Amino acid sequence: MVLDSGDTAWMLVAGSLVLLMIPALGLFESGLLRKKNAASIFMQIFFGLALLSVMWFVFGFSVSFGPSSMGLVGNMDWVFLKGVPSDAPLDQYAPTIPGVLFVKFQLMFAAITPLLLTGTIAERMKFSSFIIFIAAWSMLIYYPLVHWVWGGGWLAQLGVVDFAGGIVIHTSVGMAALAAALVLGKRRHYGPAIMIPHSIPLAVLGSSLLWLGWFGFNAGSALSASGGVAGNTVIVTHMAS
């Protein structure tokens, strides 16, 4: 199909809105933490963004959206984005925008999803452990799940449809957060000193920017300017008879 300039412009905006959610997440969480840990949460989020972006460029997109291997994972045909067009679409995913723009929009999801786990491990995990955790979780959980649902894998073949990541993003990261909380256990010396937020205005600013970014997150998932879905994330699942 011919590239659509309106769809391309909207997807550039939508991807930028999702990118905005990443520093907004840092503002929101740092405002709720103790002052001494505000810098550490930003370090985790921005270093995590850099690492996850490189992983997605090198092999993550190919593993997630590449031609399927038995419905379980994508092959390595698109490593380093080899063969992904900049002046033509990936027809099977987004037929009216450049292929690299689809890669960029999906990168925003691949980056923010593991970084949502910072809310679970804030003040409770070493920086090095956090980086290993999000890298391993992306490779072992997120990339395969993306392929199963969005990349034409076995769940997609059964008829599972997920608009804007209710399954791929929110359910997966929620289960990961629960697992991390169980492994880390209860806080030591939990009391009023830990409960006092560092800055409520920072938290409100961060939550407001997250809200703004959500318009790109949800409406952008339609992958076109004319197909946005109003309201919150919509999940539609059904099993083929």
Short mmCIF file of N, CA and C in Angstrom, two decimals, residues 2 5 9 11 30 35 52 60 62 73 105 112 122 128 130 139 141 143 197 199 236:
data_model
loop_
_atom_site.label_atom_id
_atom_site.label_comp_id
_atom_site.label_asym_id
_atom_site.label_seq_id
_atom_site.Cartn_x
_atom_site.Cartn_y
_atom_site.Cartn_z
N VAL A 2 0.27 2.37 -0.42
CA VAL A 2 0.97 3.65 -0.44
C VAL A 2 0.98 4.23 0.97
N SER A 5 0.47 10.12 4.55
CA SER A 5 1.18 11.18 5.28
C SER A 5 0.49 11.52 6.60
N ALA A 9 2.29 11.14 10.18
CA ALA A 9 2.43 12.28 11.10
C ALA A 9 1.84 11.95 12.46
N MET A 11 1.45 9.00 13.87
CA MET A 11 2.23 8.01 14.57
C MET A 11 3.53 8.59 15.12
N SER A 30 9.47 9.43 41.80
CA SER A 30 10.40 10.15 42.68
C SER A 30 9.65 11.03 43.66
N LYS A 35 13.42 11.61 49.68
CA LYS A 35 14.25 12.51 48.90
C LYS A 35 15.58 11.88 48.52
N LEU A 52 17.28 -0.75 26.91
CA LEU A 52 16.16 -1.41 26.24
C LEU A 52 16.04 -0.96 24.79
N GLY A 60 15.58 -7.31 19.57
CA GLY A 60 14.26 -7.38 20.19
C GLY A 60 13.12 -7.31 19.19
N SER A 62 13.16 -8.06 16.00
CA SER A 62 13.16 -9.26 15.17
C SER A 62 12.56 -10.44 15.92
N VAL A 73 8.32 -17.71 18.66
CA VAL A 73 9.21 -16.56 18.68
C VAL A 73 9.56 -16.19 17.25
N PHE A 105 7.51 3.02 17.20
CA PHE A 105 6.35 3.06 18.09
C PHE A 105 6.35 1.85 19.03
N ILE A 112 8.89 1.21 27.99
CA ILE A 112 8.16 1.62 29.19
C ILE A 112 7.65 0.42 29.99
N ALA A 122 11.33 0.09 43.85
CA ALA A 122 11.89 1.38 44.28
C ALA A 122 12.42 1.29 45.71
N SER A 128 22.50 -2.49 39.72
CA SER A 128 22.96 -3.57 38.85
C SER A 128 21.95 -4.70 38.78
N PHE A 130 18.71 -4.44 39.20
CA PHE A 130 17.56 -3.97 38.43
C PHE A 130 17.81 -4.06 36.94
N MET A 139 13.78 -10.23 27.53
CA MET A 139 14.15 -11.30 26.61
C MET A 139 13.32 -12.56 26.82
N ILE A 141 10.34 -12.90 28.76
CA ILE A 141 8.89 -12.75 28.93
C ILE A 141 8.28 -11.82 27.89
N TYR A 143 9.38 -10.14 24.99
CA TYR A 143 9.52 -10.38 23.56
C TYR A 143 8.71 -11.59 23.09
N PRO A 197 5.96 10.96 51.46
CA PRO A 197 6.42 11.23 50.08
C PRO A 197 7.41 12.38 50.06
N SER A 199 7.76 14.60 47.42
CA SER A 199 7.15 15.80 46.86
C SER A 199 5.84 15.45 46.17
N VAL A 236 -9.84 -7.05 23.69
CA VAL A 236 -10.83 -7.96 23.11
C VAL A 236 -10.17 -9.30 22.95
#
